[in-house]
mmCIF file of C-alpha atoms in Angstrom:
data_model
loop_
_atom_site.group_PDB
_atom_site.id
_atom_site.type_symbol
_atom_site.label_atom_id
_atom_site.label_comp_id
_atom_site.label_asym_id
_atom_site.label_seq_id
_atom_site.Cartn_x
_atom_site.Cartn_y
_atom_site.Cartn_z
ATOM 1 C CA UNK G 794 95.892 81.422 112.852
ATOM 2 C CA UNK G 795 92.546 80.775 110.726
ATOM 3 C CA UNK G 796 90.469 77.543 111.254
ATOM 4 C CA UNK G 797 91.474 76.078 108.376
ATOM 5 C CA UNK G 798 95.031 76.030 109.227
ATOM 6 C CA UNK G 799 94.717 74.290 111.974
ATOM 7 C CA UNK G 800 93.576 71.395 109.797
ATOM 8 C CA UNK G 801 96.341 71.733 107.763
ATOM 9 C CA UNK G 802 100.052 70.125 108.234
ATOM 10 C CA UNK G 803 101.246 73.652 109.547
ATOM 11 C CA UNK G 804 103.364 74.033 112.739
ATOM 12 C CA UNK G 805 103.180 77.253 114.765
ATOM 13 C CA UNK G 806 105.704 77.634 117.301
ATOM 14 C CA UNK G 807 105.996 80.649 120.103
ATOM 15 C CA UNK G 808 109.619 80.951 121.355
ATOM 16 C CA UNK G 809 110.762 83.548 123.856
ATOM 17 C CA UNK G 810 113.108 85.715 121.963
ATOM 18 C CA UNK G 811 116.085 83.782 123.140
ATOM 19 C CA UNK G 812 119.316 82.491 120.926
ATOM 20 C CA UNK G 813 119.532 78.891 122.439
ATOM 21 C CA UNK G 814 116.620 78.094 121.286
ATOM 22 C CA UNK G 815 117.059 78.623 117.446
ATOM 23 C CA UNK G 816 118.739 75.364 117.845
ATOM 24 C CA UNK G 817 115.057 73.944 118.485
ATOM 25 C CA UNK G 818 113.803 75.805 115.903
ATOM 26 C CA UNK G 819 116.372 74.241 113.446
ATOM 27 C CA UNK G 820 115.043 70.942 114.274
ATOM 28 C CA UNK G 821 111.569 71.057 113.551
ATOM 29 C CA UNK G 822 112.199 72.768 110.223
ATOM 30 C CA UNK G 823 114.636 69.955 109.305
ATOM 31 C CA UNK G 824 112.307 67.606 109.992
ATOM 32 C CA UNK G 825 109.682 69.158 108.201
ATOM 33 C CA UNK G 826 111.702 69.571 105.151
ATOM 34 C CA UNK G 827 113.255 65.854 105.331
ATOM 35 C CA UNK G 828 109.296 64.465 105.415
ATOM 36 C CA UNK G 829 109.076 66.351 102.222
ATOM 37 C CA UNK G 830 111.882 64.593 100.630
ATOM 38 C CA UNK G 831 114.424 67.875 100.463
ATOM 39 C CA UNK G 832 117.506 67.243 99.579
ATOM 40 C CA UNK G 833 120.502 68.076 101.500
ATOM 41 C CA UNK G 834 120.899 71.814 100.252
ATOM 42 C CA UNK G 835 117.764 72.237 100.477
ATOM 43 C CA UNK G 836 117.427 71.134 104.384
ATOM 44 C CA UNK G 837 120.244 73.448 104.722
ATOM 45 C CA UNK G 838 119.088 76.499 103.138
ATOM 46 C CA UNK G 839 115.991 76.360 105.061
ATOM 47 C CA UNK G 840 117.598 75.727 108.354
ATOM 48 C CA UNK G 841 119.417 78.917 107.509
ATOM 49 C CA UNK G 842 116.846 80.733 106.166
ATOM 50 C CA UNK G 843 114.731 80.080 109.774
ATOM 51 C CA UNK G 844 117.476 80.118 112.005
ATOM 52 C CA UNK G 845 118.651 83.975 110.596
ATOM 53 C CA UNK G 846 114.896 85.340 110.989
ATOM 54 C CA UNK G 847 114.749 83.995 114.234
ATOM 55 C CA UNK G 848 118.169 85.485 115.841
ATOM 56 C CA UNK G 849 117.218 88.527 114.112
ATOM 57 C CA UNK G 850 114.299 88.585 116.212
ATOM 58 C CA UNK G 851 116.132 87.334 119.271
ATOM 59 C CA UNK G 852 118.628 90.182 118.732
ATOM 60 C CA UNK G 853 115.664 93.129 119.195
ATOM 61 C CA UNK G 854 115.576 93.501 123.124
ATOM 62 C CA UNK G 855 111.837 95.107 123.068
ATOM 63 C CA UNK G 856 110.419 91.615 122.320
ATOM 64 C CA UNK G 857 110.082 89.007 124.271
ATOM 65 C CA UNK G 858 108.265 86.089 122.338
ATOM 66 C CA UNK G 859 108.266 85.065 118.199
ATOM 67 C CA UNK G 860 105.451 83.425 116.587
ATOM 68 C CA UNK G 861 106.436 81.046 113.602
ATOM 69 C CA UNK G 862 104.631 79.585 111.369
ATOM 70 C CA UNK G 863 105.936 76.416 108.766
ATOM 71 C CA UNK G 864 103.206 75.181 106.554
ATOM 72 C CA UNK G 865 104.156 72.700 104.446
ATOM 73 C CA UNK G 866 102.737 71.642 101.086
ATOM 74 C CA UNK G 867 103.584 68.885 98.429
ATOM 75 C CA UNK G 868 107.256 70.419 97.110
ATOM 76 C CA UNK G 869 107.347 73.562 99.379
ATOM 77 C CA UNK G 870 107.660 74.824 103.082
ATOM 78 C CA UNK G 871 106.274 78.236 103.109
ATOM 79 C CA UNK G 872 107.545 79.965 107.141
ATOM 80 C CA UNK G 873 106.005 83.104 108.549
ATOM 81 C CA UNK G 874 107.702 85.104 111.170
ATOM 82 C CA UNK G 875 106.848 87.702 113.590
ATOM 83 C CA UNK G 876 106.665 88.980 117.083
ATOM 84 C CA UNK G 877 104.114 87.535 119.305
ATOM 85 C CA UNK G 878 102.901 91.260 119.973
ATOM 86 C CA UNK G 879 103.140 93.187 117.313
ATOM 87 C CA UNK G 880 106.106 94.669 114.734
ATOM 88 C CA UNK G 881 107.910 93.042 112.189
ATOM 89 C CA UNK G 882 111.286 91.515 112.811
ATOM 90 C CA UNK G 883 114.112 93.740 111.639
ATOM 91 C CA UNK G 884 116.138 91.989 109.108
ATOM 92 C CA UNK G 885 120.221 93.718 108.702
ATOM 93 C CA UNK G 886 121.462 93.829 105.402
ATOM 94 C CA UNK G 887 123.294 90.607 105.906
ATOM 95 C CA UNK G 888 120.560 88.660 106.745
ATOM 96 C CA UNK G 889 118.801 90.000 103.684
ATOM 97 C CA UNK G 890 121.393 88.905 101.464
ATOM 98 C CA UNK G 891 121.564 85.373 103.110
ATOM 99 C CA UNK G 892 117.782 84.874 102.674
ATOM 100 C CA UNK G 893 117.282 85.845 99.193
ATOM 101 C CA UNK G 894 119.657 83.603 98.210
ATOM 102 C CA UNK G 895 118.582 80.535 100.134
ATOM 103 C CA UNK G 896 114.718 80.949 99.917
ATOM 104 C CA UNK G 897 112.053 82.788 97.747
ATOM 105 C CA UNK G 898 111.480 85.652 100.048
ATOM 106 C CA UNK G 899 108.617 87.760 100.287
ATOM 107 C CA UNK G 900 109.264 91.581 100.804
ATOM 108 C CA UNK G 901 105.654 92.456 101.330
ATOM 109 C CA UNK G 902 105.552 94.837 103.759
ATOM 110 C CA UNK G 903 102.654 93.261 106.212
ATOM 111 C CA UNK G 904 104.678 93.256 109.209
ATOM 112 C CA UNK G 905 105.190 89.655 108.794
ATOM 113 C CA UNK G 906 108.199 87.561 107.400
ATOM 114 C CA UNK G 907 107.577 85.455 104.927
ATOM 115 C CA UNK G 908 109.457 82.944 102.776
ATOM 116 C CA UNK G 909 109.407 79.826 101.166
ATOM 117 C CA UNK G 910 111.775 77.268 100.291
ATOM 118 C CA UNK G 911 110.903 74.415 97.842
ATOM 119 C CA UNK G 912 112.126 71.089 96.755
ATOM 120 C CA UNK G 913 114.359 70.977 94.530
ATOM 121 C CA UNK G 914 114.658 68.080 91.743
ATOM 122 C CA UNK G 915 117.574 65.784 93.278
ATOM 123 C CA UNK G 916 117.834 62.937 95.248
ATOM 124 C CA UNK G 917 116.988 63.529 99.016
ATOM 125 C CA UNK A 1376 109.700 79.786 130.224
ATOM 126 C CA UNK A 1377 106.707 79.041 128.165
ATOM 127 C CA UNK A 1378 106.885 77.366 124.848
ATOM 128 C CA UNK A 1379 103.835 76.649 122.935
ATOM 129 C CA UNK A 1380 103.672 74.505 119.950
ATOM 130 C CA UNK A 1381 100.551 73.607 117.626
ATOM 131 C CA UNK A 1382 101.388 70.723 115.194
ATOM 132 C CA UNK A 1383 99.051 68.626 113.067
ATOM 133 C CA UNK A 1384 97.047 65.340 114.935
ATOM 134 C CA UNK A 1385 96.791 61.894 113.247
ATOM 135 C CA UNK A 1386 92.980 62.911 112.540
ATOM 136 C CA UNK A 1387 93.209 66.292 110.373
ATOM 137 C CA UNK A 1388 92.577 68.661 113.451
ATOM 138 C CA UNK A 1389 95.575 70.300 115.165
ATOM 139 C CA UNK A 1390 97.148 69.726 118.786
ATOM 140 C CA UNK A 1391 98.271 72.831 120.911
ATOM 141 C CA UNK A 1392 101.591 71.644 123.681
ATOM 142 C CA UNK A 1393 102.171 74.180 126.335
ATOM 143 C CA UNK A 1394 105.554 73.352 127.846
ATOM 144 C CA UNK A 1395 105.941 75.295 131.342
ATOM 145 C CA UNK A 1396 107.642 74.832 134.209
ATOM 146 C CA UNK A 1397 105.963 72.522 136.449
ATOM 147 C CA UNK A 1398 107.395 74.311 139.457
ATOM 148 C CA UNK A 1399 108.625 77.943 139.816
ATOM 149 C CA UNK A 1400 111.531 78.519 138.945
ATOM 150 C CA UNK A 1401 112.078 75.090 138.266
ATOM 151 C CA UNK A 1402 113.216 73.424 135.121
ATOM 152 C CA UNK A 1403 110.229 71.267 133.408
ATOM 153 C CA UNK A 1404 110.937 67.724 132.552
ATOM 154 C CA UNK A 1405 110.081 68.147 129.286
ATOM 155 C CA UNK A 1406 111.824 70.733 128.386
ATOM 156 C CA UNK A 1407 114.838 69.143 130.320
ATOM 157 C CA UNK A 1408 115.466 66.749 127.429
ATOM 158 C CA UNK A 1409 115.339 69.853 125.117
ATOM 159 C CA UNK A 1410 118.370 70.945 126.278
ATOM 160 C CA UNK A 1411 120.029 68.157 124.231
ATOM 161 C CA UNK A 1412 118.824 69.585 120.898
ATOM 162 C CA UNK A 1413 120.959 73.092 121.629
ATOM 163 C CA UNK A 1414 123.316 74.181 120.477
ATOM 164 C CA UNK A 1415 126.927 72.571 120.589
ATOM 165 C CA UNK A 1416 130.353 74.064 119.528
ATOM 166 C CA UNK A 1417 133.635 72.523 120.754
ATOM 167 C CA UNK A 1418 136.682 74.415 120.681
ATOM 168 C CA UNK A 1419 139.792 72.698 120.436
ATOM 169 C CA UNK A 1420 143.453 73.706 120.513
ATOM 170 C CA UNK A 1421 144.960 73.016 117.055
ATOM 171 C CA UNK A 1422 148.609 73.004 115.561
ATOM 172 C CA UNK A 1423 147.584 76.846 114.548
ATOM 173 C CA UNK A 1424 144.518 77.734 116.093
ATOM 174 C CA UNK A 1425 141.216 75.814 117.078
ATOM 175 C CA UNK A 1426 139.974 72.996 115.810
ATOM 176 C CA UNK A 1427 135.715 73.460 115.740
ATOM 177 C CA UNK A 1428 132.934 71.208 115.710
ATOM 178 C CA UNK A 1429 129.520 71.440 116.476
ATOM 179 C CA UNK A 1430 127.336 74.360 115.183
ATOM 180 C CA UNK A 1431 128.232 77.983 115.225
ATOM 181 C CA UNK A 1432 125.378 80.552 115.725
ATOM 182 C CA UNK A 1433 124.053 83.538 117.695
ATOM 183 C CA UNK A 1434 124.210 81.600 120.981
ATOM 184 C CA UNK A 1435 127.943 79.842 120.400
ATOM 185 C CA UNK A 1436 129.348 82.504 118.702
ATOM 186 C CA UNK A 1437 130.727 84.170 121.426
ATOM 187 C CA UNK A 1438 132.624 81.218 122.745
ATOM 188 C CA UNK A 1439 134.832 81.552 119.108
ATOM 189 C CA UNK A 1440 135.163 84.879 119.646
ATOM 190 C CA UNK A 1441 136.174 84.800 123.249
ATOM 191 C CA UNK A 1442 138.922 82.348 121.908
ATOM 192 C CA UNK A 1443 139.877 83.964 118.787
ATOM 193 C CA UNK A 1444 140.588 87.035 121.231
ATOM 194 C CA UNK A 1445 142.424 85.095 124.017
ATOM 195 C CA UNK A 1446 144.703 83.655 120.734
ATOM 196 C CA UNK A 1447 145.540 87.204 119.163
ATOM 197 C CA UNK A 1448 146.021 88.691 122.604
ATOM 198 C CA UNK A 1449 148.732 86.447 123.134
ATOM 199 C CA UNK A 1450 150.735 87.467 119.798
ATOM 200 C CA UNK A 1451 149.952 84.978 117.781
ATOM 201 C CA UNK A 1452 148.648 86.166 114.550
ATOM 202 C CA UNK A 1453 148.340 83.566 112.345
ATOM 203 C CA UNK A 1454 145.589 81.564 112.833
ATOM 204 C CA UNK A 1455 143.631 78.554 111.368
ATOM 205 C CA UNK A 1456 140.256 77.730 112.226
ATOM 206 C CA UNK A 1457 139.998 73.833 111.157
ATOM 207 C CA UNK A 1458 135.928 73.488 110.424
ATOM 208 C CA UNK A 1459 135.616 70.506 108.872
ATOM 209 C CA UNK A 1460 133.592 69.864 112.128
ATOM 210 C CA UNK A 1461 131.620 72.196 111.800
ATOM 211 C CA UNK A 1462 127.907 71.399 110.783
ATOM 212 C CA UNK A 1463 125.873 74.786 110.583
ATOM 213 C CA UNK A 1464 127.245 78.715 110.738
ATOM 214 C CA UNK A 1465 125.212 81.369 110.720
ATOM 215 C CA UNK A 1466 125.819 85.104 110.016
ATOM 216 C CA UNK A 1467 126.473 85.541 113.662
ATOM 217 C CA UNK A 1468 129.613 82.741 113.217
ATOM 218 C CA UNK A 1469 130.429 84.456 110.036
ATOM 219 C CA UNK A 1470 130.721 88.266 111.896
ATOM 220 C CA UNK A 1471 132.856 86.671 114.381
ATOM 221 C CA UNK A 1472 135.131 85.047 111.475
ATOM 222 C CA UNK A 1473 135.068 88.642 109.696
ATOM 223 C CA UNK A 1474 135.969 90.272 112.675
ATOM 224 C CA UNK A 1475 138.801 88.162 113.669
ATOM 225 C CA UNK A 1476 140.028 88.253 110.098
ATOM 226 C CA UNK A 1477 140.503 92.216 110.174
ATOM 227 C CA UNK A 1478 141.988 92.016 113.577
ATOM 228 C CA UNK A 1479 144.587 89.946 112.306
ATOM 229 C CA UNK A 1480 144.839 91.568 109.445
ATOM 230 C CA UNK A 1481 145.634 95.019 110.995
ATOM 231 C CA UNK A 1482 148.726 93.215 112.932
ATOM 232 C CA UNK A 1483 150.063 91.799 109.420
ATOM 233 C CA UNK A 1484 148.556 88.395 110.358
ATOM 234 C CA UNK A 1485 145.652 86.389 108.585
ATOM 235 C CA UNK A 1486 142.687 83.803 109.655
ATOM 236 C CA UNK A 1487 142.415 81.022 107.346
ATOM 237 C CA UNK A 1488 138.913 79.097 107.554
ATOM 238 C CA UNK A 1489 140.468 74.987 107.089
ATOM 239 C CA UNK A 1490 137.928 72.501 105.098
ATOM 240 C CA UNK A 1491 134.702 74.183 105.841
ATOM 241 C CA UNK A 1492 131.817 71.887 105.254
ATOM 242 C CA UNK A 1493 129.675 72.464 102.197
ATOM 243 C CA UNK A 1494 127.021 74.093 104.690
ATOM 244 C CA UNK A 1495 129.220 76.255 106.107
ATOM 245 C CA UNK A 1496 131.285 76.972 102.256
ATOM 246 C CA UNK A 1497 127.736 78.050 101.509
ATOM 247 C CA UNK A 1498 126.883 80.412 103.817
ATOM 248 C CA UNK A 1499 130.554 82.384 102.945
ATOM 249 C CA UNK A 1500 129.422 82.266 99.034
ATOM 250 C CA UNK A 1501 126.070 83.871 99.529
ATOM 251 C CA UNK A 1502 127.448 86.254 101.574
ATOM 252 C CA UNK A 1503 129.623 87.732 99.332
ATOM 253 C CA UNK A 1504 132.928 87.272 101.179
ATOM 254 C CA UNK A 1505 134.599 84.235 99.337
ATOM 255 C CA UNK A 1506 136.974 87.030 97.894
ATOM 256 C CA UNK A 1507 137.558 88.553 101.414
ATOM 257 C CA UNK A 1508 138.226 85.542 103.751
ATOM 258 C CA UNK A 1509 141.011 83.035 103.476
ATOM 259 C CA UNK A 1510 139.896 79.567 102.764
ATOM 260 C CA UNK A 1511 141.872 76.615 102.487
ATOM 261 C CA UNK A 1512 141.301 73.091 102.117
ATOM 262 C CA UNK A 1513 142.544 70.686 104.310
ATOM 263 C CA UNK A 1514 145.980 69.633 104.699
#
C-alpha cells in the first residue's frame, strides 16, 4: 500500500485463509459495487469474481492470511489479491474460466491477482 | 483471529480496524455480530431431493454433499435439487453438483438442478456445463 492510496476510496482487507469468511468478503464488495450504481449482474459477477480468488487462496494450506485490495473508481472496481507473505494465489482451471468471463482479468504475472469489473450501462 | 481492515475516512485520509479477540481464546464482540454475515445454506427434504436456500460455497458445500451422499446411499437415484432459493454458488457448489451428477449417472440415475436463480444459471453458463447438467425449470 502506497501513500496515495490510502487517500483514495480503496479498501484493503487481511483475512486468515479461512472459507467462512468469503462470506464477509462478499459483502464489502457488494457494497462497494452497489455505491457505484452496478447493476444486478454486475454485483454478481464481482461477488463471484472475489469470492473464487479468495477460496482459491483459502484452499492452499501453506498460507495463512490474504491481503485484498478493492479500489474503486467512477464506473469500475479494480481488486488485487494475494497472500499476506508472499506467492501468488493458485487459480485451477475452473476458476480461470469463471473469472474471465465475469471480470477483465489481468494475467500479468506479478505474483498478484488482479481484475476489474466495471459498470455496465443498465439500470442499477 | 485477527482481521484488519483499512477503508476510506469522511476526510480523504484512510482508517486502519484491527478486530482481535479481546480475550484469549475468546470470541470478540465485534466480530460476534460478523457471524451473521456467513454463510447460510438450508437443506430441506423435497418431494425428490432437497429443497436449498441460502448460498452455496467453499464453506457450505460440504453440507450438500454430505446430503447428496446420504440420498444416493440410500438407493434413490433420481434426484432434484430445487434452487430457486438459492442466492449465490460458487465453483465449489458447482463441483459438488458435478460430482453428484456422475454418481448418479453411473447407477442409471440423474440430478436435475430445479429453477436455479439467474446468479446461480450464470455461474453453470460460464462454466461450460449447461450441456452437461440437467436443468429444469420449475414445476
Amino acid at each position: 500500500m502506497t501513500a496515495d492510496r490510502e487517500t483514495d476510496e480503496a479498501v484493503h482487507i487481511v483475512l486468515p485463509a479461512r472459507t467462512e469468511l468469503a462470506a464477509t468478503l462478499r459483502v464489502i464488495a457488494l457494497s462497494l459495487g452497489a455505491d457505484l450504481g452496478f447493476t444486478v449482474d454486475d454485483l454478481d459477477d464481482l461477488r463471484l469474481a472475489v469470492n473464487e480468488v479468495f477460496i482459491a487462496a483459502a484452499s492452499d494450506a501453506s498460507h495463512d492470511r490474504v491481503a485484498i485490495s478493492l479500489r474503486p473508481d467512477d464506473s469500475a472496481i479494480e481488486v488485487t489479491a494475494r497472500f499476506e507473505s508472499e506467492g501468488s494465489i493458485p487459480l485451477d482451471d475452473l476458476a480461470l474460466t469463471i473469472l474471465r468471463s465475469v471480470v477483465e482479468l489481468d494475467e500479468s504475472d506479478d505474483g498478484l491477482t488482479r481484475f476489474s469489473k466495471r459498470a455496465s450501462r443498465g439500470t442499477p | 483471529m485477527t482481521l484488519v481492515v483499512s477503508v476510506p475516512a469522511g476526510d480523504g485520509s484512510a482508517t486502519t480496524v484491527t478486530l482481535a479477540p479481546a480475550v484469549p481464546d475468546g470470541r470478540p464482540t465485534s466480530l460476534a455480530g460478523m457471524a451473521d454475515i456467513g454463510t447460510q445454506l438450508d437443506i430441506a427434504d423435497g418431494d425428490r431431493g432437497f429443497v436449498l436456500a441460502g448460498e452455496i460455497d467453499a464453506h457450505t458445500a460440504p453440507m450438500l454433499e454430505k446430503s447428496l451422499a446420504e440420498r444416493l446411499s440410500s438407493g434413490s437415484v433420481h434426484t432434484d435439487l430445487d434452487l430457486r432459493g438459492v442466492t449465490f454458488m460458487d465453483s465449489s457448489g458447482l463441483r459438488v453438483v458435478v460430482a453428484a451428477t456422475e454418481a448418479l449417472r453411473a447407477v442409471d440415475g440423474d440430478l436435475t438442478l430445479v429453477a436455479p436463480t439467474s446468479s446461480v444459471a450464470k455461474l453453470i453458463e460460464v462454466s461450460g456445463l449447461s450441456d452437461h447438467l440437467s436443468i429444469a425449470s420449475a414445476g
